[in-house]
XYZ file of C-alpha atoms in Angstrom:
638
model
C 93.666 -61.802 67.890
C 90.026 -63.124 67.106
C 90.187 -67.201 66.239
C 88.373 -67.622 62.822
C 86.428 -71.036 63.203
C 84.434 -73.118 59.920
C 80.891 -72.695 59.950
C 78.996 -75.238 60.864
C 75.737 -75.940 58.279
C 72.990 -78.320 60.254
C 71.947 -81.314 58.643
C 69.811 -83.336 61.376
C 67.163 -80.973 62.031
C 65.017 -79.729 59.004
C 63.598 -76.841 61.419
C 67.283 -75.680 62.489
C 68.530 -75.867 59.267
C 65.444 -73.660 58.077
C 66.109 -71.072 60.814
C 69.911 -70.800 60.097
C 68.969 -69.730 56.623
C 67.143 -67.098 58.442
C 69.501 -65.829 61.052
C 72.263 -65.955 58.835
C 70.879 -63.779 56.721
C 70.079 -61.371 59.540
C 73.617 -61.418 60.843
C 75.189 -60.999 57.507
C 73.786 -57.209 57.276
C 75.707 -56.612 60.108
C 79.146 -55.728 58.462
C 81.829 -58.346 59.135
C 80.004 -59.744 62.141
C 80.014 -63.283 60.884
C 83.770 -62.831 59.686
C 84.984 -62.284 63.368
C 84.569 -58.210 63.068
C 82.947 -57.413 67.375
C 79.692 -56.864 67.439
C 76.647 -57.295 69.864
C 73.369 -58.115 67.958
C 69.958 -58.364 69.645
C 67.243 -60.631 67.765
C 63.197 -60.494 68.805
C 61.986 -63.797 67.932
C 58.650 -64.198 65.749
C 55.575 -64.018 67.757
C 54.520 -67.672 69.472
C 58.230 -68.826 68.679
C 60.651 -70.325 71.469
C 63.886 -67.778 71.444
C 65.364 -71.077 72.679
C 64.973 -72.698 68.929
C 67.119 -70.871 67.048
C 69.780 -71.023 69.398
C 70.990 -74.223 67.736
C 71.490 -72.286 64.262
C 72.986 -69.161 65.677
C 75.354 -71.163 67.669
C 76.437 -73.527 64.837
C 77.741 -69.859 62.589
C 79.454 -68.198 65.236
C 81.013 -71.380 67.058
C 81.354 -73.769 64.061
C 83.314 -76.845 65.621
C 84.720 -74.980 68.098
C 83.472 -74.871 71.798
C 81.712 -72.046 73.026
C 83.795 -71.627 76.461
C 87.105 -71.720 74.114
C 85.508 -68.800 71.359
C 85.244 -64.945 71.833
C 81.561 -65.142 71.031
C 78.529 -65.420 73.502
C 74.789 -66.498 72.971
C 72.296 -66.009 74.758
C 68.428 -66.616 75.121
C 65.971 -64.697 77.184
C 62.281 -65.499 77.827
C 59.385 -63.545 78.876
C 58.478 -64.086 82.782
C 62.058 -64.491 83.579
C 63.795 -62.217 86.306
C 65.611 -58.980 85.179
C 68.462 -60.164 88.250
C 69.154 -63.400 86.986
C 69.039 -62.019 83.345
C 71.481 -59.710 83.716
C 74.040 -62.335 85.817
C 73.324 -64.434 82.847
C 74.662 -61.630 80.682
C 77.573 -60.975 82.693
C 78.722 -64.802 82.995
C 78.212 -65.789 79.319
C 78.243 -62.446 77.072
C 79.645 -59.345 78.175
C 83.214 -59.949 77.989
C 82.625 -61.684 74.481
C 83.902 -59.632 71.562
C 80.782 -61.629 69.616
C 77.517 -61.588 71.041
C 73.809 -62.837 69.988
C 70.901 -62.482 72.262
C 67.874 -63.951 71.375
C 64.468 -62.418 72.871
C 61.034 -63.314 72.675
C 59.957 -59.692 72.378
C 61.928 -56.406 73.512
C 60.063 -55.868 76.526
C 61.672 -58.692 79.121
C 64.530 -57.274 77.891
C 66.652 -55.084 80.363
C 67.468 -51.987 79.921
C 71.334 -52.402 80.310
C 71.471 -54.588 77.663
C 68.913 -53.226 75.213
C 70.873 -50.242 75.196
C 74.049 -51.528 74.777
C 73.354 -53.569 71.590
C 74.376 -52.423 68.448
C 71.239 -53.223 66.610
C 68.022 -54.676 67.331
C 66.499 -57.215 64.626
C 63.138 -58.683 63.888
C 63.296 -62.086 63.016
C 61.006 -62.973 59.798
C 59.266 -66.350 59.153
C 61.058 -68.849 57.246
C 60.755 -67.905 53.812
C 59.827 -70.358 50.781
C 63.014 -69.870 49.474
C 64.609 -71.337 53.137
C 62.200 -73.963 53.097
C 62.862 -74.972 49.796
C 66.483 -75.567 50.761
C 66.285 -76.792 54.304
C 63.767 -80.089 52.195
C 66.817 -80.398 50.013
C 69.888 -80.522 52.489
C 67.620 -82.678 55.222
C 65.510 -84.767 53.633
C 66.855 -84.757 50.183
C 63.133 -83.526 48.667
C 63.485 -81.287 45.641
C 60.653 -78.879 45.649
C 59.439 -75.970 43.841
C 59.154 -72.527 45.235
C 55.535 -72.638 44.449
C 55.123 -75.733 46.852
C 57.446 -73.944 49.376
C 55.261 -71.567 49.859
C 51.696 -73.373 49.522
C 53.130 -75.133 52.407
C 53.991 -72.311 54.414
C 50.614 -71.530 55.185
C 49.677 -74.427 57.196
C 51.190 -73.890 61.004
C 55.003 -74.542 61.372
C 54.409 -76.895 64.124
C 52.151 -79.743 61.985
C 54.586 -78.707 58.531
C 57.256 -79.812 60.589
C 55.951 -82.644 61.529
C 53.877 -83.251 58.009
C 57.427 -83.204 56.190
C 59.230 -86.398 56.304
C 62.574 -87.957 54.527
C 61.545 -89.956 51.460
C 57.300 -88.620 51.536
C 56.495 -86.462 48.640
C 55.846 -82.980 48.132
C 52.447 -83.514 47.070
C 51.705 -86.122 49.562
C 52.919 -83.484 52.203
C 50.215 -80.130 50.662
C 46.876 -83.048 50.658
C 48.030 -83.355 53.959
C 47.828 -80.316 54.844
C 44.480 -78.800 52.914
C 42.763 -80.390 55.358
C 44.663 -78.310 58.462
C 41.611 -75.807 59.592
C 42.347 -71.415 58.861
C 43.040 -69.902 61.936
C 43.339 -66.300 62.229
C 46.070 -64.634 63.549
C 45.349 -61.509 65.328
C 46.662 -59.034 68.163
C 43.005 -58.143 68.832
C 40.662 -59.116 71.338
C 38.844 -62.153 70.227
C 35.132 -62.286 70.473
C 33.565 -65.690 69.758
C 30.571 -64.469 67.219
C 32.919 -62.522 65.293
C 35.402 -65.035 64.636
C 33.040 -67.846 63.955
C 31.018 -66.326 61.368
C 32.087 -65.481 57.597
C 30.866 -62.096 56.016
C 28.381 -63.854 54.182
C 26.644 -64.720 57.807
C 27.355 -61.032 58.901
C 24.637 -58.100 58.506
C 25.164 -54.505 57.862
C 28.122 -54.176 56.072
C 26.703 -53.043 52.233
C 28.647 -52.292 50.304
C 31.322 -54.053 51.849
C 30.301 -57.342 51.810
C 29.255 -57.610 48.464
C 33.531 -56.357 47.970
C 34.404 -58.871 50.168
C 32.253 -61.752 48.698
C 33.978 -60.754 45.425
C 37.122 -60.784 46.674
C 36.804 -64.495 48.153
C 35.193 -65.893 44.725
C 38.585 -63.974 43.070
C 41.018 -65.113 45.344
C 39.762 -69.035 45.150
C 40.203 -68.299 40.841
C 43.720 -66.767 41.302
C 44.882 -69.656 44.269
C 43.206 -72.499 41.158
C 45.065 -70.275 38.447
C 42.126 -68.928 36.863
C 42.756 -64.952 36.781
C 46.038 -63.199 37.392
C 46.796 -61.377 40.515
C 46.235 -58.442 38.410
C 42.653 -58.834 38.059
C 42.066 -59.316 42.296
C 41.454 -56.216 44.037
C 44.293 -55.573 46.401
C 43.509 -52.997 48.622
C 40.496 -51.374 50.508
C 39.722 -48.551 53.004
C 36.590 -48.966 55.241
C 35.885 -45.478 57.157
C 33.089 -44.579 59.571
C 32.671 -43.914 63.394
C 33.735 -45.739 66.222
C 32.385 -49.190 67.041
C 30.717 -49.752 63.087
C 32.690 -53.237 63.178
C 35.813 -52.552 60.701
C 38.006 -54.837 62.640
C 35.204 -57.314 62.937
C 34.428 -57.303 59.027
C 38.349 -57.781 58.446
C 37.870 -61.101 60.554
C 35.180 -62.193 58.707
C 36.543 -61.492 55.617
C 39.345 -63.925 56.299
C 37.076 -66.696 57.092
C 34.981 -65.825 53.931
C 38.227 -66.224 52.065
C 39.712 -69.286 53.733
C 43.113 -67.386 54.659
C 44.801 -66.078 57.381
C 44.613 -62.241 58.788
C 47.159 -60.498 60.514
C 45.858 -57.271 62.560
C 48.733 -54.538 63.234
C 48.644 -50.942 63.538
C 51.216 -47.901 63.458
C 50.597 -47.913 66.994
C 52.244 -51.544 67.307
C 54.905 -50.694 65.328
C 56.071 -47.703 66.777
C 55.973 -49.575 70.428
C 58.985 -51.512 69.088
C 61.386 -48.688 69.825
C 63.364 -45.873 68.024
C 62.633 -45.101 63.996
C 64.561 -48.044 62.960
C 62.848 -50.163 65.258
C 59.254 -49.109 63.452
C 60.649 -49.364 59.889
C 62.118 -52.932 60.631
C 58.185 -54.303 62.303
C 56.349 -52.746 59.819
C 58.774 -54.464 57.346
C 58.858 -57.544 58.668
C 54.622 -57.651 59.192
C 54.499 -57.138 55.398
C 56.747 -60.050 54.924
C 55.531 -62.715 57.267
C 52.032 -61.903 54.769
C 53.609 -62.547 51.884
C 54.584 -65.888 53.199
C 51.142 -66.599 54.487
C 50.258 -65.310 51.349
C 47.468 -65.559 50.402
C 45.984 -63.563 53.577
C 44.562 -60.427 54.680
C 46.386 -57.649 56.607
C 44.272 -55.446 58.468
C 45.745 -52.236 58.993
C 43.791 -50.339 62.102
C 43.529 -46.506 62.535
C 45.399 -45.356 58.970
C 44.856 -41.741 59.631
C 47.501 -41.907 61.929
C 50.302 -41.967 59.551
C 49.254 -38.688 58.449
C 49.154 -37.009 55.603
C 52.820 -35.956 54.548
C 51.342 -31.968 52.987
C 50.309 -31.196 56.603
C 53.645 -32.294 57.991
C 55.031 -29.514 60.193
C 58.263 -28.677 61.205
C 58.691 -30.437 64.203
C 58.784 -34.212 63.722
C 58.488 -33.745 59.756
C 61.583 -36.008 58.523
C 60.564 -38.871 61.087
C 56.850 -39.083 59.526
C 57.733 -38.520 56.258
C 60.252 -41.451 56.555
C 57.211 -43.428 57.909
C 54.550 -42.739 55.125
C 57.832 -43.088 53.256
C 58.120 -46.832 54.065
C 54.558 -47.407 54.526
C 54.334 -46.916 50.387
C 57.276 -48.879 49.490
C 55.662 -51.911 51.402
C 52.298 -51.097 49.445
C 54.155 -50.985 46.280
C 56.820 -54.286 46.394
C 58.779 -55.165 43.600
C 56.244 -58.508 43.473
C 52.976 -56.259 44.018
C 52.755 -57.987 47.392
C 50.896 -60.561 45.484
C 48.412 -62.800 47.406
C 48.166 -59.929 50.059
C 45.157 -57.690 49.961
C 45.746 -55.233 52.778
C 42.391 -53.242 54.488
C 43.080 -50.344 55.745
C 40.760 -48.900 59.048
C 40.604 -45.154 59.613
C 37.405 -43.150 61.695
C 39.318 -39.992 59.910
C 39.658 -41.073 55.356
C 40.692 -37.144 54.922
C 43.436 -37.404 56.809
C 45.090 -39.930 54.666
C 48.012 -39.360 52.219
C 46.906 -39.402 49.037
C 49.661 -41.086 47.720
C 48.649 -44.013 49.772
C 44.735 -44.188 47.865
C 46.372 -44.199 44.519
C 45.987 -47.053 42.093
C 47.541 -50.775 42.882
C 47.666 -49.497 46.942
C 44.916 -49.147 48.460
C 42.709 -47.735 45.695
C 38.939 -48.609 46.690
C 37.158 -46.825 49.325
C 33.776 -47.773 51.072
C 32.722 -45.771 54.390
C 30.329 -47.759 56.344
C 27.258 -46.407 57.864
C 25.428 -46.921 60.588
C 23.349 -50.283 60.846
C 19.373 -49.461 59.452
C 16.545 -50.618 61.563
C 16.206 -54.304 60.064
C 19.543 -54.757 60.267
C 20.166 -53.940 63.795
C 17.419 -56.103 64.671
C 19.001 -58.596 62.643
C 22.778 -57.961 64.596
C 20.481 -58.152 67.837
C 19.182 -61.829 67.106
C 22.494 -62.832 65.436
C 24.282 -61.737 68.650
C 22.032 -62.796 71.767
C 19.757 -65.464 69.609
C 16.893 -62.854 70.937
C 13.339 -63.508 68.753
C 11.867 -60.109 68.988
C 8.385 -59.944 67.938
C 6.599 -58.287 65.271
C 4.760 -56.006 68.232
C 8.122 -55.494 70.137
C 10.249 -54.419 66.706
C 8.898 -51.157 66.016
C 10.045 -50.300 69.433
C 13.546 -51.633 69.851
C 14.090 -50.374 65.975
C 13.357 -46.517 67.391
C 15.026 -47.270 70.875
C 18.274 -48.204 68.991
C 18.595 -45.536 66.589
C 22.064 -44.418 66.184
C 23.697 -47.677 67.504
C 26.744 -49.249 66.255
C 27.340 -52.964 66.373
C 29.710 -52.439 69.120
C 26.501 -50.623 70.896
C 24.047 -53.931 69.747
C 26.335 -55.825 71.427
C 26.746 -54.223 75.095
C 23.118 -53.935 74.739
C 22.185 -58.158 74.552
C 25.583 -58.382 77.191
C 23.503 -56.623 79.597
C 20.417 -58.546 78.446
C 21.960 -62.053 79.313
C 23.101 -60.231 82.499
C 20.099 -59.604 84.071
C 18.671 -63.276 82.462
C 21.642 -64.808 84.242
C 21.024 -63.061 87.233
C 17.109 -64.141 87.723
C 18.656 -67.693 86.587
C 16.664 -68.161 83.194
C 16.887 -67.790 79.076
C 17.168 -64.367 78.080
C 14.136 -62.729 76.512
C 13.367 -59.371 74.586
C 12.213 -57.762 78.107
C 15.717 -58.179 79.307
C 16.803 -56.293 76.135
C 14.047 -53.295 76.839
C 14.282 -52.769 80.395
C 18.365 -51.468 79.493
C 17.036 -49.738 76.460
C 16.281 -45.840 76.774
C 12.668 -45.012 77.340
C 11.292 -43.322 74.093
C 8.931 -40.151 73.597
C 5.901 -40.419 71.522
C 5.210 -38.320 68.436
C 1.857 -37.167 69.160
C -0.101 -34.333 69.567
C 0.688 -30.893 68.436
C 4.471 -32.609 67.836
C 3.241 -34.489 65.437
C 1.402 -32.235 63.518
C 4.612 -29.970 63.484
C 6.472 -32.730 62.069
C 4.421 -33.744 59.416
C 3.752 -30.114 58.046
C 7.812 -29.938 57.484
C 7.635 -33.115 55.779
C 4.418 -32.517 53.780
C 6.217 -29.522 52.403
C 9.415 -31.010 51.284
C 7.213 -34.029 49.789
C 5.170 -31.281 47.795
C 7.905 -28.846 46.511
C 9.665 -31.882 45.430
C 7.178 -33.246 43.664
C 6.250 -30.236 41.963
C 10.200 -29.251 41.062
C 10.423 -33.218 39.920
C 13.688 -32.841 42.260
C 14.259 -36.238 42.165
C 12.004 -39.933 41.996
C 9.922 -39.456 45.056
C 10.038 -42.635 47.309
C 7.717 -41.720 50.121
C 7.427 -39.390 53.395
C 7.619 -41.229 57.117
C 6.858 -39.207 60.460
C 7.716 -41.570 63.321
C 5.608 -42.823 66.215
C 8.636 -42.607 68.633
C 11.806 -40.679 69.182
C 14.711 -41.393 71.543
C 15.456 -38.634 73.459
C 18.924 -40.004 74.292
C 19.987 -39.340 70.469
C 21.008 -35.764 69.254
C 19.896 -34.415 66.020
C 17.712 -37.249 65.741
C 15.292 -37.338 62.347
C 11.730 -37.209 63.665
C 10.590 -37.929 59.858
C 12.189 -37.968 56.484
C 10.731 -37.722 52.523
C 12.974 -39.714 50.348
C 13.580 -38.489 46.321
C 16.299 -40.857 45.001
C 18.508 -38.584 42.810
C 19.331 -39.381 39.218
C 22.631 -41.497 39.111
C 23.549 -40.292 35.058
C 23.194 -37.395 32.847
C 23.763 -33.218 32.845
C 23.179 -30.992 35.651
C 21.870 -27.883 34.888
C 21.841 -25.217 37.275
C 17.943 -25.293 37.347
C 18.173 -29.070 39.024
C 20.583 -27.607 41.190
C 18.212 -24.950 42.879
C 15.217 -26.996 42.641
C 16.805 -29.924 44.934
C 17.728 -26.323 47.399
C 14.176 -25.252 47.212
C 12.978 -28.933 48.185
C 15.235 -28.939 50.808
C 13.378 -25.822 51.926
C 10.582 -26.782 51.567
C 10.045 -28.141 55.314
C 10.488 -24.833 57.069
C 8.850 -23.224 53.999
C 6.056 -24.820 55.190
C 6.238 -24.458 58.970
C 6.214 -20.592 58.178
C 3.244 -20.041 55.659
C 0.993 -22.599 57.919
C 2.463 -21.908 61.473
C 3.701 -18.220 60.766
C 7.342 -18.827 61.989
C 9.931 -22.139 61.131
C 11.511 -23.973 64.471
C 15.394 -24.927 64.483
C 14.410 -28.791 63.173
C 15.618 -27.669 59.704
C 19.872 -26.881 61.006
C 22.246 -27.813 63.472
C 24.503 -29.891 61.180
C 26.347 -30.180 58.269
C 23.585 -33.084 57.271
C 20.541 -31.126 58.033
C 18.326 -29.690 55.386
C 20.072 -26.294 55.655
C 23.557 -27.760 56.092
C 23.075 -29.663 52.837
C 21.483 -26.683 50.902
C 24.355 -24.269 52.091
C 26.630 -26.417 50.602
C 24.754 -26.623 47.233
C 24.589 -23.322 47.436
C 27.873 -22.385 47.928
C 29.091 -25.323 45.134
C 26.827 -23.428 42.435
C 28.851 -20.436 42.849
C 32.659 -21.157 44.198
C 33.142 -24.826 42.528
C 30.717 -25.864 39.698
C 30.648 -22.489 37.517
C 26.493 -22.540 37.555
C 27.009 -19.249 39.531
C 27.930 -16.012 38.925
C 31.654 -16.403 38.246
C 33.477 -19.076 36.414
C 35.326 -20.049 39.362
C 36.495 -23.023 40.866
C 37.537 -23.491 44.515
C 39.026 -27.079 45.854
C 37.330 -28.412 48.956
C 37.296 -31.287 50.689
C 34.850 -31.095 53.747
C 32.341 -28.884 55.596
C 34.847 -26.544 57.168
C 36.380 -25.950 54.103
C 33.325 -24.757 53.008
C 33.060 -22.055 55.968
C 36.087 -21.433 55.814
C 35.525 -20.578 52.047
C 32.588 -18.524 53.037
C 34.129 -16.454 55.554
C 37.113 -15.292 53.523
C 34.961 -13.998 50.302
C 31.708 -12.163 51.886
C 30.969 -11.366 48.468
C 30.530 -15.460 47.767
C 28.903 -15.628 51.502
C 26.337 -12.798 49.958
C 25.582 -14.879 46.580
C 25.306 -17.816 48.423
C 22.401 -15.713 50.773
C 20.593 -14.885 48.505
C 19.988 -18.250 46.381
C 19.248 -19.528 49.717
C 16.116 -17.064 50.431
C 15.343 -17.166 46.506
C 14.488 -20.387 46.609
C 12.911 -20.339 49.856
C 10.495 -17.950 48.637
C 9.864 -19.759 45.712
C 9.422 -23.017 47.571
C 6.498 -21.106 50.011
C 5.048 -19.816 46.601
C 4.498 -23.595 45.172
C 3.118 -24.519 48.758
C 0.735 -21.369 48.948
C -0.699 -22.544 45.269
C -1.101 -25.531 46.777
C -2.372 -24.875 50.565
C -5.255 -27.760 49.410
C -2.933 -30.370 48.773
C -0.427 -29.853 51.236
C -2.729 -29.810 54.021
C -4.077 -33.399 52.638
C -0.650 -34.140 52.695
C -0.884 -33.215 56.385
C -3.448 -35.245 57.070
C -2.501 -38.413 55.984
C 1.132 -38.018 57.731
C -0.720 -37.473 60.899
C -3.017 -40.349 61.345
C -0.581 -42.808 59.272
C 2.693 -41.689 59.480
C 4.013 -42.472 56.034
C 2.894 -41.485 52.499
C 3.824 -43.531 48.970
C 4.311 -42.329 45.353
C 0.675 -43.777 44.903
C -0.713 -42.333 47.635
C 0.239 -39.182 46.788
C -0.599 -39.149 43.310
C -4.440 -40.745 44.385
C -4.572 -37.343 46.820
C -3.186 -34.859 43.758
C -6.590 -36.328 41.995
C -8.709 -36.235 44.618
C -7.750 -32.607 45.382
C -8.223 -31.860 41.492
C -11.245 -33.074 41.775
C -12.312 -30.399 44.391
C -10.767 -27.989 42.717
C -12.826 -26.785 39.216
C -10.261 -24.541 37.773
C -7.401 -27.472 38.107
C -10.186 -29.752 37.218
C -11.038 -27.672 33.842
C-alpha cells in the first residue's frame, strides 16, 4: 500500500516556490505520478542551472511533511563531472527500490546508461514562466503584479531578478532596476570577440540584410514602447548563401542592434537529445524559453536540414514529417510567438518546405552574397585594424576575390601571426605575404579580354538591352579562384513594365555578344564565355529555354515549373524538340549579335582600344567615341 502524504507548497524561498510551479507542472503530465501511481521520471535541468536547486521543490510534492527515508519515493540529483560508479551507488542506495522516483540532471549526457534507460520519460525543464513568477511574488513576498511586468522582468538574468525582488519593494522599483542590467547573448556558438561586440549597424557587407535588420530594431523598440502592434514587426527571415558569408555572425549582431537576447540552436542540437520525443520536447522547450525572453531573436542554423516533407521517402518518412510537423506548430503558436522573430540559416533555401516560407513564419527571404571589393577591405580593417593604402588596395581587392568573411578573417589571423612572431604591430605586408600571388592582365591576354567585353558593351548598346553602366577589364587575376571574371560590362535591367519577347532575345544576343566578337576579330571564340550556370552562356541558355518551356514568348503556349539549373537540363534533355528550339534562338541571335559588331568593326575596335590601355569604359565615354567614330565615318555622318 503506497502512503498518500499533503503536499507541501514553499513559502520562504521566492526562487523554490517559482520552480515548484514549474516541476509540478512537469510531473503532473505524467498520469497519477503525483497521486502516488509508480513512476520513475528523469528531468534535464535548464542550461547554466544547478540540478541541485530544484531539488527543494520536487522534494516538498512528493514528500510533503513526511520524511524521505519513511516514503516510497526517491530524489535524486546528478551533476556533470561526477563519476558514473558513484552515480550509480547513489542510485541504488536512494532510488531504485523506490516505487517514486525523480532524478534531476544537468544535461542527459553524465547520465548513465542504466538509468537513462530505465526511466519512464525524460523531461526538459522550461524557464520559469511569467505566469510562475507572477505567483511565486504573490505567495512570498506578497507583491501583486501583472503578467506584463512578469514577464518584462524575466528578461533580466535570474540570478540579479532574484536578488532585485524583495518583500515590501515595488514592481516598478524592481524593472528601473533592472533596465540598466547590460544584454547578453546567449548562444551555443563559438564566441568571437569582434562579432559579439559590434551591432549590425557597425558591420559591413550584409545589404540587404542590414537595412532588414536596422528596421527590425527601430520596430521592435515601437512595439516594446507600444507604438505598433506585433502585427506590423516582421517576424521571420531566411538568410541563404555559401559557407563562411557570416549568417550566424549577422544573427549576433542583430541582437545587439536590437537590445535583446539571441538564442542559437539547430536541428542538429535537438536531435542530440535522444529518441523522437526527446527532439520534439528541446525544440519545444527552445521556443518557449524565447517567448519568455521575449522579446529576442532565435537563430535557427542549417534549416535545410529539416527537409522538405514532398521529397520524403519511404524510409524515415513518418519521423521527418513529425519533425517539420512540429517545427510549424512552433512557428505558428496560438500567441504568434509574439516578441520572437526567429532567422532561419540554410547554405541550401530550395531544400526548404514550403510550408515553412509561408506568410506569418518565416516569410522574407534575403540570400547574401559574397563581400564586393570595398567591403572586404572594409571587413579587413574592421577585423585586424589594418590601414591599407590607396597603392596597396587595388591589390589586396583582386588577391581576395571570392573571399567570405570567415576567409577575411583567417587571412588578418595569420597576419597578426607572423607580426607577433617578428615581435611588432601588424602591417598590410603581413596581410600580402599570406595572400596568393596574382597574374597580370597584359599582353595578348588583355587584348583577348577586352575584345569579349567591347562586344557585349556594343551589342548592348545597340539592342538598348538594358541602361549601360560601364565595361571593366582587370589589371590582375588570382589564379587561385575558378571561373574567375577577368572583366565585366554592366546594363542594369529595367525593374517595371512588359516584356516582350524582342527584350528577351536582345538581352541573349548581348550576352553573346563577347564570343561574337572573339570570332569575327580573332576567327574562333575561347571557353571564357561557359563553364557555369552564371556564365554568359549559362545565363542565355536559360533565357532561352524560359522563352519557350515557361513564359509562352516561344513557340508553344506552354508552361513548365522549375526551380533551379538542373531542372532546366533536366527539362532539356527529356523534350529534344524544346532542346532544338532552344538551339536555334541561341545561334540566331549569335549571328545577329556578329552582324551589329561587323556594321560596326570601327567602333568596336575603339572600344578595344580604350579597354586596353584603361581598363574601364563609362556611358560618357562611350557615347564621346560613337561621335568621334561618326565623325570618321561620312555616310553615318550624312
Amino acid at each position: 500500500m503506497i502512503k498518500m502524504t499533503k503536499k507541501k507548497d514553499l513559502s520562504r524561498s521566492l526562487e523554490d516556490y517559482a520552480y515548484q510551479c514549474v516541476t509540478r507542472r512537469l510531473l503532473r503530465r505524467v498520469e497519477g505520478f503525483l497521486d502516488g501511481k509508480p513512476g520513475f521520471v528523469i528531468l534535464i535541468a535548464q542550461p547554466g542551472v544547478n540540478p541541485a536547486d530544484y531539488y527543494p521543490a520536487i522534494a516538498a510534492d512528493l514528500f510533503g511533511d513526511d520524511y524521505p527515508e519513511r516514503s516510497n519515493c526517491g530524489v535524486m540529483v546528478i551533476k556533470t563531472g561526477e563519476k558514473q560508479p558513484a552515480i550509480l551507488g547513489k542510485f541504488d542506495a536512494d532510488c531504485r527500490l523506490r516505487h517514486r522516483i525523480v532524478v534531476i540532471a544537468s544535461d542527459r549526457e553524465c547520465i548513465p546508461s542504466e538509468i537513462r534507460f530505465s526511466a519512464d520519460t525524460i523531461i526538459d525543464v522550461p524557464p520559469v514562466s511569467p505566469r510562475d513568477l507572477k505567483a511565486a511574488c504573490k505567495t512570498v513576498l506578497e507583491i501583486d503584479i501583472t503578467a506584463a511586468q512578469a514577464k518584462e522582468a524575466l528578461k533580466a538574468p535570474w540570478h540579479l531578478l532574484l536578488r532585485t525582488l524583495r518583500p515590501g519593494r515595488p514592481i516598478d522599483d524592481v524593472l528601473s532596476r533592472l533596465k540598466n542590467i547590460p544584454v547578453v547573448s546567449e548562444t551555443h556558438a563559438p564566441k568571437s570577440r569582434a562579432a559579439n561586440s559590434m551591432k549590425l549597424e557597425e558591420m559591413h557587407g550584409y545589404g540587404p540584410a542590414k537595412e532588414w535588420g536596422l528596421q527590425l530594431a527601430d520596430d521592435l523598440g515601437d512595439w516594446r514602447d507600444g507604438r505598433i502592434s506585433w502585427d506590423d514587426v516582421d517576424k521571420g527571415l531566411l538568410l541563404s548563401g555559401p559557407p563562411g558569408i557570416g549568417k550566424s555572425v549577422f544573427a549576433r549582431a542583430l541582437a545587439l542592434q536590437c537590445g535583446v537576447k539571441l538564442i542559437v540552436t539547430s536541428l542538429g542540437q535537438w536531435q542530440a537529445k535522444g529518441h523522437l520525443g526527446d527532439l520534439l520536447s528541446a525544440m519545444r522547450t527552445d521556443f518557449a524559453r524565447a517567448k519568455n525572453m521575449a522579446p529576442c531573436i532565435m537563430l535557427i542554423d542549417e534549416m535545410d536540414s529539416f527537409g522538405d516533407r514532398s521529397t520524403f521517402t519511404d524510409r524515415n518518412k513518418d519521423y521527418s514529417t513529425q519533425v517539420v510537423n512540429a517545427l510549424l506548430e512552433c512557428l505558428d503558436s496560438l500567441d504568434g510567438r509574439e516578441g520572437v522573430v526567429v532567422v532561419a540559416a540554410t547554405n541550401n533555401p530550395n531544400d526548404i518546405d514550403p510550408a515553412v516560407l509561408r506568410a506569418g513564419r518565416i516569410d522574407r527571404h534575403i540570400a547574401l552574397e559574397l563581400p564586393d571589393g570595398d567591403t572586404r577591405l572594409a571587413i579587413i580593417k574592421q577585423i585586424s585594424g589594418i590601414a591599407i593604402s590607396d597603392d596597396e588596395a587595388p591589390r589586396i581587392k583582386q588577391m581576395t576575390i571570392g573571399s567570405s568573411g570567415a576567409d577575411l578573417a583567417k587571412m588578418c589571423r595569420e597576419a597578426r601571426r607572423l607580426a607577433r612572431r617578428d615581435k611588432r604591430p601588424v602591417d598590410e605586408n603581413d596581410l600580402i605575404i599570406g595572400l596568393p600571388k596574382l597574374m597580370r592582365v597584359e599582353g595578348e591576354f588583355r587584348r583577348h579580354v577586352a575584345i569579349h567585353e567591347a562586344g557585349h558593351t556594343l551589342v548592348g548598346w545597340r539592342l538598348d538591352a538594358g541602361e549601360f553602366l560601364g565595361t571593366t577589364v582587370f589589371d590582375w587575376i588570382n589564379p587561385a579562384v575558378g571561373n574567375q571574371r577577368v572583366g565585366m560590362a554592366i546594363f542594369r535591367l529595367p525593374g517595371t513594365g512588359a516584356r516582350m519577347r524582342q527584350h528577351h532575345l536582345d538581352r541573349i544576343a548581348c550576352l553573346l555578344g563577347g564570343i561574337a566578337a572573339e570570332e569575327l576579330v580573332l576567327g574562333e571564340f575561347s571557353d571564357g564565355a561557359g563553364g557555369d550556370d552564371a556564365s554568359d552562356l549559362g545565363i542565355a541558355t536559360t533565357l532561352a529555354t524560359a522563352l519557350e518551356a515557361q513564359l509562352g514568348l516561344g513557340e508553344r503556349l506552354r508552361y513548365s515549373a522549375v526551380s533551379d539549373a538542373d531542372d532546366w537540363e533536366r527539362l532539356r534533355r527529356v523534350d529534344v524538340k524544346l532542346a532544338a528550339r532552344v538551339d536555334k534562338v541561341l545561334r540566331e541571335q549569335f549571328e545577329r549579335a556578329k552582324e551589329i559588331l561587323s556594321d560596326e568593326r570601327r567602333l568596336h575596335s575603339a572600344i578595344v582600344e580604350v579597354l586596353c590601355n584603361d581598363g574601364k569604359l563609362g556611358p560618357e565615354g562611350l557615347a564621346e567615341l560613337e561621335v568621334s567614330q561618326m565623325d570618321h565615318d561620312p555616310i553615318k555622318a550624312a
